Amino acid sequence: MLTEETKALILKNVCIYTETEIHSNGYVVVKEGKIDAIGLMDSFLEKEWENAHILDFPKGMNLIPGFIDIHIHGANNADAMDASQQALEIMAETLPKEGTTSFLATTMTQEVESIENALTSIAQYVETADQSGKAEIIGIHLEGPFISEKRVGAQPVQSVKKPNVELFKKWQTLSNNQIKLVTMAPEEDENFELVRYLKAENIVPSIGHSDAVYEQVLSSIQAGVNHVTHLFNGMRGLHHRDPGVAGAALLHSELMAEMIVDGVHIHPEIVKLAFLQKGADHIILITDSMRAKWLEDGISSLGGQKVIVRDGKALLENGALAGSTLKMKDAINNMMNFTGCSLQDVVKMASYNPAKQIGVLDKKGSIAKGKDADLVVLDENNQVALTICKGKIVYSNGGFSA
């Protein structure tokens, strides 16, 4: 007989977006944090599950895989660069409200000591913290300091460094091998040594905060670059006499492109242009959010720099965009509104693609038997009604509880 701890959780009478198809009226069985079965309601036998916790949903609800945010600095007055267990815990507890069930804690260009403190803190959290019942940190995105001084954006220029394999090796050791993705300017990388090293270690080399011309981007692709950090932002843009980093990203399917779809970082029509060119298979939705997310407008900070947040728009004192306050639940809705794409498309861009890109598709990123039960229920307006992290209900906005 099932004990209270091992009871199955069943979500039924819901439209399910599985890895391969859409079940317009189905059910999912969750056991011990994993997806145990998926089926159609026509074959559901209530008597077999009389000891289970059953959630029965009204018409119009959609069940999708949890979002995976591979580029997020902070939320709710916490930041990965705070180098504290409390900050990481706050982020992990906050993100399920927007449908995010796992994420890469993202660092930024700072002095070496600050970066190393953050890496050590994240490694300690992943190793020792109880990550059940909250969004899971599944690695680190190292954004900078190996970037171009010409394209720093909101990253402090005085802390920029040339790409350095030995320094990176030290950092990867400090992180307990948690660094999964590195944003860098490959044109600053002599003979693409760091790019080649990352590729050999199955770490994603991403071009970002880069002033590379088109030909340099092509050479970096040949060396192993296969990812673009926040497309159009912090990079040489598209020009009719030089396609730049942005043009290369649009033209080359080898490059998976992150996009901050908040209507601020990229004009909605440019979002649509990128989608028409790249398609759902080659875009990843990110937030690039900072500590001001989930807070009221006012004064905040990023990497020791003063940030003014007004109407949700975050700016440094010099007027540069300072990350975002975007929530993933809004990113998917903006994407659908700006481009006319489907919910199935945004599931690919917010869940499947990030999982595949950082090598965790075997356990996350889609609704399939045996994968972690990281699930989100959206209501008829595509707002988050319920978030489940590894089988535990951690957020409910519709009165649903087991």
Coordinates of C-alpha atoms in Angstrom, one line a residue:
M1 CA 0.0 0.0 0.0
L2 CA 1.2 3.5 -0.8
T3 CA 2.4 5.5 2.2
E4 CA 1.7 9.3 2.4
E5 CA 5.3 10.0 1.2
T6 CA 5.0 7.8 -1.8
K7 CA 1.5 8.5 -2.9
A8 CA 1.0 9.2 -6.6
L9 CA 0.0 12.7 -7.7
I10 CA -2.3 12.7 -10.7
L11 CA -3.2 15.7 -12.9
K12 CA -6.2 14.9 -15.0
N13 CA -8.7 16.4 -17.5
V14 CA -6.0 18.7 -18.8
C15 CA -4.5 19.5 -22.2
I16 CA -0.9 18.0 -22.1
Y17 CA 2.0 19.3 -24.2
T18 CA 4.1 16.2 -24.3
E19 CA 7.5 15.9 -26.0
T20 CA 6.0 14.6 -29.2
E21 CA 2.3 15.6 -29.3
I22 CA -0.6 17.4 -27.7
H23 CA -3.2 15.4 -25.7
S24 CA -6.3 17.5 -25.7
N25 CA -7.7 15.7 -22.7
G26 CA -5.2 13.6 -20.7
Y27 CA -3.7 12.7 -17.4
V28 CA -0.2 12.5 -16.0
V29 CA 0.9 10.3 -13.1
V30 CA 3.7 11.6 -10.9
K31 CA 5.6 9.2 -8.5
E32 CA 8.6 10.0 -6.3
G33 CA 9.3 13.2 -8.2
K34 CA 9.3 11.7 -11.7
I35 CA 6.7 11.4 -14.5
D36 CA 5.5 7.9 -14.2
A37 CA 2.8 7.7 -16.9
I38 CA 1.0 9.8 -19.5
G39 CA -2.3 8.9 -21.0
L40 CA -5.7 9.9 -22.4
M41 CA -8.7 10.3 -20.2
D42 CA -10.5 7.7 -22.2
S43 CA -8.2 5.1 -20.6
F44 CA -8.1 6.6 -17.1
L45 CA -9.5 4.2 -14.5
E46 CA -10.4 6.1 -11.3
K47 CA -10.5 2.9 -9.1
E48 CA -6.9 2.2 -9.8
W49 CA -5.9 5.4 -8.2
E50 CA -8.2 5.7 -5.1
N51 CA -5.1 6.2 -2.8
A52 CA -3.6 8.9 -5.0
H53 CA -3.8 12.7 -4.7
I54 CA -5.8 13.7 -7.8
L55 CA -6.1 17.2 -9.2
D56 CA -9.0 17.6 -11.6
F57 CA -8.8 20.6 -13.8
P58 CA -11.6 22.7 -15.4
K59 CA -11.7 23.0 -19.2
G60 CA -9.1 25.3 -20.9
M61 CA -6.1 24.4 -18.7
N62 CA -2.8 23.4 -20.3
L63 CA 0.0 21.3 -18.8
I64 CA 3.4 22.1 -20.0
P65 CA 7.0 21.4 -18.9
G66 CA 8.5 23.9 -16.4
F67 CA 10.5 26.7 -17.8
I68 CA 14.3 26.6 -17.7
D69 CA 15.9 30.1 -17.5
I70 CA 19.6 29.7 -18.5
H71 CA 20.3 33.4 -18.1
I72 CA 19.2 35.0 -14.9
H73 CA 21.2 37.1 -12.4
G74 CA 18.6 37.7 -9.7
A75 CA 15.1 38.2 -8.4
N76 CA 13.3 39.5 -5.4
N77 CA 16.2 41.5 -4.1
A78 CA 18.7 38.6 -4.5
D79 CA 21.5 38.2 -7.0
A80 CA 23.9 35.3 -7.8
M81 CA 26.8 37.7 -7.3
D82 CA 25.7 38.3 -3.6
A83 CA 27.7 35.1 -3.0
S84 CA 25.3 34.0 -0.2
Q85 CA 23.3 30.9 0.3
Q86 CA 20.3 33.1 1.3
A87 CA 20.3 34.9 -2.0
L88 CA 20.3 31.7 -4.0
E89 CA 17.5 30.3 -1.8
I90 CA 15.4 33.5 -2.3
M91 CA 15.8 33.1 -6.1
A92 CA 15.0 29.4 -6.0
E93 CA 11.9 30.0 -3.9
T94 CA 10.7 33.0 -6.0
L95 CA 11.0 31.7 -9.6
P96 CA 8.3 29.0 -9.5
K97 CA 5.7 31.9 -9.3
E98 CA 6.6 32.6 -12.9
G99 CA 6.7 29.0 -14.0
T100 CA 10.5 28.5 -13.8
T101 CA 11.4 25.2 -12.3
S102 CA 15.2 25.2 -13.0
F103 CA 17.8 27.8 -13.9
L104 CA 21.5 28.6 -14.4
A105 CA 22.7 31.0 -11.7
T106 CA 24.3 33.7 -13.8
T107 CA 27.4 35.7 -12.8
M108 CA 28.7 38.9 -14.4
T109 CA 31.9 40.8 -15.1
Q110 CA 33.4 41.8 -11.7
E111 CA 36.8 41.6 -10.0
V112 CA 38.2 38.1 -9.8
E113 CA 37.6 37.8 -6.1
S114 CA 33.9 38.6 -6.4
I115 CA 33.5 36.1 -9.3
E116 CA 35.3 33.4 -7.3
N117 CA 33.2 34.1 -4.2
A118 CA 30.0 33.7 -6.3
L119 CA 31.2 30.5 -7.9
T120 CA 32.2 29.0 -4.6
S121 CA 28.8 30.0 -3.1
I122 CA 26.8 28.5 -5.9
A123 CA 28.8 25.3 -5.8
Q124 CA 28.2 25.0 -2.0
Y125 CA 24.5 25.6 -2.5
V126 CA 24.1 22.9 -5.2
E127 CA 26.1 20.4 -3.1
T128 CA 24.5 21.0 0.3
A129 CA 21.1 22.8 0.0
D130 CA 17.8 20.9 0.0
Q131 CA 16.6 21.9 -3.5
S132 CA 13.3 20.1 -3.2
G133 CA 10.2 22.2 -3.4
K134 CA 11.8 25.1 -5.3
A135 CA 13.4 25.9 -8.6
E136 CA 16.6 23.9 -9.0
I137 CA 20.0 25.4 -9.8
I138 CA 21.3 23.1 -12.5
G139 CA 24.5 25.0 -13.2
I140 CA 26.2 28.3 -13.7
H141 CA 26.2 30.7 -16.7
L142 CA 29.5 32.6 -16.6
E143 CA 28.7 35.9 -18.3
G144 CA 32.0 37.7 -18.6
P145 CA 34.6 38.9 -17.8
F146 CA 36.0 37.6 -21.1
I147 CA 34.1 40.2 -23.2
S148 CA 34.8 43.2 -25.4
E149 CA 35.4 46.6 -23.8
K150 CA 33.5 48.0 -26.7
R151 CA 30.3 46.1 -25.9
V152 CA 30.1 46.0 -22.1
G153 CA 26.5 47.1 -21.8
A154 CA 25.8 47.1 -18.1
Q155 CA 29.0 45.2 -17.3
P156 CA 31.7 47.3 -15.5
V157 CA 34.4 47.9 -18.1
Q158 CA 37.2 48.1 -15.6
S159 CA 36.8 44.4 -14.8
V160 CA 36.9 43.1 -18.3
K161 CA 39.6 40.5 -19.0
K162 CA 41.1 38.7 -22.0
P163 CA 40.0 35.1 -22.3
N164 CA 42.3 32.9 -20.2
V165 CA 42.1 29.1 -20.2
E166 CA 44.1 28.7 -17.0
L167 CA 41.9 31.2 -15.1
F168 CA 38.8 29.5 -16.4
K169 CA 40.1 26.1 -15.2
K170 CA 40.6 27.5 -11.8
W171 CA 37.1 28.9 -11.8
Q172 CA 35.6 25.6 -13.0
T173 CA 37.3 23.8 -10.1
L174 CA 36.0 26.4 -7.6
S175 CA 32.5 25.9 -9.0
N176 CA 32.8 22.1 -8.7
N177 CA 32.3 21.8 -12.4
Q178 CA 29.0 23.6 -12.4
I179 CA 29.8 26.1 -15.2
K180 CA 27.7 25.0 -18.2
L181 CA 27.7 28.1 -20.4
V182 CA 30.2 30.9 -20.9
T183 CA 29.4 34.3 -22.5
M184 CA 32.5 35.7 -24.1
A185 CA 33.8 37.8 -27.0
P186 CA 35.6 35.2 -29.2
E187 CA 37.4 37.9 -31.2
E188 CA 39.4 38.6 -28.0
D189 CA 40.3 34.9 -27.7
E190 CA 43.7 34.3 -29.3
N191 CA 43.5 31.4 -31.7
F192 CA 40.1 30.6 -30.1
E193 CA 41.9 28.8 -27.3
L194 CA 39.2 29.2 -24.7
V195 CA 36.4 28.4 -27.2
R196 CA 38.1 25.2 -28.2
Y197 CA 38.7 24.2 -24.6
L198 CA 35.1 24.8 -23.6
K199 CA 33.9 22.8 -26.6
A200 CA 36.1 19.9 -25.7
E201 CA 34.7 20.0 -22.1
N202 CA 31.1 20.0 -23.3
I203 CA 30.6 23.6 -22.0
V204 CA 28.6 25.9 -24.2
P205 CA 30.7 28.7 -25.7
S206 CA 28.4 31.6 -26.4
I207 CA 29.2 34.8 -28.3
G208 CA 28.0 37.9 -26.4
H209 CA 29.1 41.4 -25.4
S210 CA 31.1 41.0 -28.6
D211 CA 32.3 43.5 -31.3
A212 CA 33.1 40.7 -33.8
V213 CA 32.7 41.4 -37.5
Y214 CA 30.9 38.8 -39.5
E215 CA 34.0 36.9 -40.7
Q216 CA 35.2 36.6 -37.1
V217 CA 31.9 35.1 -36.1
L218 CA 32.2 32.5 -38.8
S219 CA 35.7 31.6 -37.6
S220 CA 34.4 31.3 -34.0
I221 CA 31.6 29.0 -35.2
Q222 CA 34.2 26.7 -36.8
A223 CA 36.1 26.8 -33.5
G224 CA 33.0 25.7 -31.5
V225 CA 30.8 28.6 -30.7
N226 CA 27.2 27.5 -31.0
H227 CA 25.2 29.9 -28.9
V228 CA 24.4 33.7 -28.8
T229 CA 23.8 35.6 -25.6
H230 CA 20.8 37.9 -25.6
L231 CA 20.5 38.4 -29.4
F232 CA 20.8 42.0 -30.6
N233 CA 21.9 43.3 -27.1
G234 CA 25.6 43.8 -26.3
M235 CA 26.9 42.9 -29.8
R236 CA 27.8 44.4 -33.1
G237 CA 24.4 44.8 -34.8
L238 CA 23.2 44.1 -38.3
H239 CA 24.4 46.5 -40.9
H240 CA 24.0 46.3 -44.7
R241 CA 27.8 46.3 -45.2
D242 CA 28.6 44.1 -42.2
P243 CA 26.1 41.5 -40.9
G244 CA 27.9 41.6 -37.6
V245 CA 27.1 39.3 -34.7
A246 CA 23.4 39.8 -35.0
G247 CA 23.3 39.1 -38.8
A248 CA 25.4 36.0 -38.3
A249 CA 23.1 34.8 -35.6
L250 CA 20.1 35.2 -37.9
L251 CA 21.9 33.4 -40.8
H252 CA 23.5 30.5 -39.2
S253 CA 21.5 27.6 -37.8
E254 CA 24.6 26.4 -35.8
L255 CA 23.9 29.3 -33.4
M256 CA 21.1 28.9 -30.8
A257 CA 20.0 32.5 -29.9
E258 CA 18.8 33.7 -26.5
M259 CA 16.2 36.5 -26.6
I260 CA 14.9 38.9 -23.9
V261 CA 11.3 39.3 -25.1
D262 CA 10.2 42.1 -22.8
G263 CA 9.3 44.6 -25.5
V264 CA 12.2 46.8 -24.2
H265 CA 15.4 45.0 -25.1
I266 CA 14.2 44.1 -28.6
H267 CA 11.4 45.9 -30.6
P268 CA 8.5 43.5 -31.0
E269 CA 8.8 43.6 -34.8
I270 CA 12.5 42.6 -34.6
V271 CA 11.4 39.8 -32.3
K272 CA 9.1 38.7 -35.1
L273 CA 11.8 39.1 -37.7
A274 CA 14.1 36.9 -35.7
F275 CA 11.4 34.3 -35.1
L276 CA 10.6 34.1 -38.8
Q277 CA 14.3 33.7 -39.6
K278 CA 15.4 31.3 -36.8
G279 CA 12.2 29.4 -36.0
A280 CA 11.3 27.9 -32.7
D281 CA 14.1 25.3 -33.0
H282 CA 16.9 27.8 -32.7
I283 CA 15.6 30.3 -30.1
I284 CA 15.8 30.2 -26.3
L285 CA 13.7 32.6 -24.2
I286 CA 15.6 34.0 -21.2
T287 CA 14.9 36.8 -18.7
D288 CA 18.4 38.2 -17.9
S289 CA 16.6 39.5 -14.9
M290 CA 18.2 41.3 -12.0
R291 CA 17.4 41.6 -8.3
A292 CA 14.7 44.2 -9.0
K293 CA 12.4 41.6 -10.5
W294 CA 9.4 41.0 -8.3
L295 CA 10.0 44.3 -6.5
E296 CA 8.4 47.7 -6.9
D297 CA 9.9 50.4 -9.1
G298 CA 12.7 52.4 -7.5
I299 CA 16.5 52.3 -6.9
S300 CA 18.3 49.0 -7.2
S301 CA 21.8 47.8 -8.1
L302 CA 23.7 45.6 -10.5
G303 CA 27.3 44.6 -9.9
G304 CA 27.8 47.6 -7.5
Q305 CA 26.3 50.0 -10.0
K306 CA 23.2 52.1 -9.2
V307 CA 20.1 51.1 -11.2
I308 CA 16.9 53.1 -11.6
V309 CA 13.8 51.0 -12.3
R310 CA 10.8 52.8 -13.7
D311 CA 7.8 51.1 -15.2
G312 CA 9.7 47.9 -14.9
K313 CA 12.5 49.2 -17.1
A314 CA 16.0 49.0 -15.5
L315 CA 18.6 51.5 -16.5
L316 CA 22.1 52.5 -15.2
E317 CA 22.6 56.2 -14.5
N318 CA 24.3 56.5 -17.9
G319 CA 21.1 55.3 -19.6
A320 CA 22.4 51.8 -20.5
L321 CA 19.9 48.9 -20.1
A322 CA 20.8 47.0 -16.9
G323 CA 19.3 43.6 -17.3
S324 CA 15.6 43.2 -17.1
T325 CA 12.7 42.7 -14.6
L326 CA 11.1 40.2 -17.1
K327 CA 9.3 37.1 -15.7
M328 CA 9.3 33.9 -17.8
K329 CA 5.5 33.7 -17.7
D330 CA 5.5 37.2 -19.4
A331 CA 8.2 36.2 -21.9
I332 CA 6.2 33.4 -23.3
N333 CA 3.1 35.5 -23.6
N334 CA 5.0 38.4 -25.2
M335 CA 6.5 35.9 -27.7
M336 CA 3.1 34.7 -28.7
N337 CA 1.7 38.2 -29.0
F338 CA 4.7 39.6 -30.9
T339 CA 5.1 36.8 -33.4
G340 CA 1.8 34.8 -33.6
C341 CA 3.7 31.7 -32.6
S342 CA 1.9 28.8 -30.8
L343 CA 2.1 27.7 -27.2
Q344 CA 3.8 24.6 -28.5
D345 CA 6.5 26.9 -30.0
V346 CA 7.1 28.7 -26.8
V347 CA 7.3 25.4 -24.8
K348 CA 10.1 24.5 -27.2
M349 CA 11.8 27.9 -26.7
A350 CA 11.4 28.1 -22.9
S351 CA 11.8 24.5 -21.9
Y352 CA 13.0 22.0 -24.5
N353 CA 15.7 24.0 -26.2
P354 CA 17.5 25.2 -23.0
A355 CA 17.5 21.7 -21.7
K356 CA 18.9 20.3 -24.9
Q357 CA 21.5 23.1 -25.2
I358 CA 23.0 22.6 -21.7
G359 CA 22.8 18.8 -21.8
V360 CA 20.0 18.0 -19.4
L361 CA 17.3 16.9 -21.8
D362 CA 17.5 13.4 -20.4
K363 CA 15.8 14.6 -17.3
K364 CA 14.2 18.0 -18.0
G365 CA 12.7 20.1 -20.7
S366 CA 9.7 18.1 -21.7
I367 CA 6.8 15.9 -20.4
A368 CA 8.0 12.4 -21.0
K369 CA 8.0 9.2 -18.8
G370 CA 11.0 9.0 -16.5
K371 CA 11.8 12.7 -16.5
D372 CA 11.7 15.0 -13.5
A373 CA 8.1 16.1 -12.7
D374 CA 8.8 19.8 -13.4
L375 CA 5.4 20.9 -14.5
V376 CA 3.4 24.0 -15.0
V377 CA -0.4 24.4 -15.5
L378 CA -1.5 27.5 -17.4
D379 CA -5.0 28.8 -17.3
E380 CA -7.1 29.8 -20.3
N381 CA -5.2 33.2 -20.4
N382 CA -1.8 31.4 -20.3
Q383 CA -1.1 32.6 -16.8
V384 CA 0.6 30.3 -14.3
A385 CA -2.0 28.5 -12.2
L386 CA 0.2 25.8 -10.7
T387 CA 3.9 25.0 -10.6
I388 CA 5.3 21.6 -9.6
C389 CA 9.0 21.1 -9.0
K390 CA 10.2 17.5 -8.9
G391 CA 6.7 16.3 -8.0
K392 CA 6.0 18.9 -5.3
I393 CA 3.4 21.6 -5.7
V394 CA 5.3 24.7 -4.9
Y395 CA 3.0 27.4 -6.2
S396 CA -0.7 27.6 -6.8
N397 CA -2.7 30.6 -8.1
G398 CA -6.0 28.8 -8.7
G399 CA -6.9 27.0 -5.5
F400 CA -5.3 23.8 -6.6
S401 CA -3.6 21.6 -4.0
A402 CA -3.1 18.0 -3.4

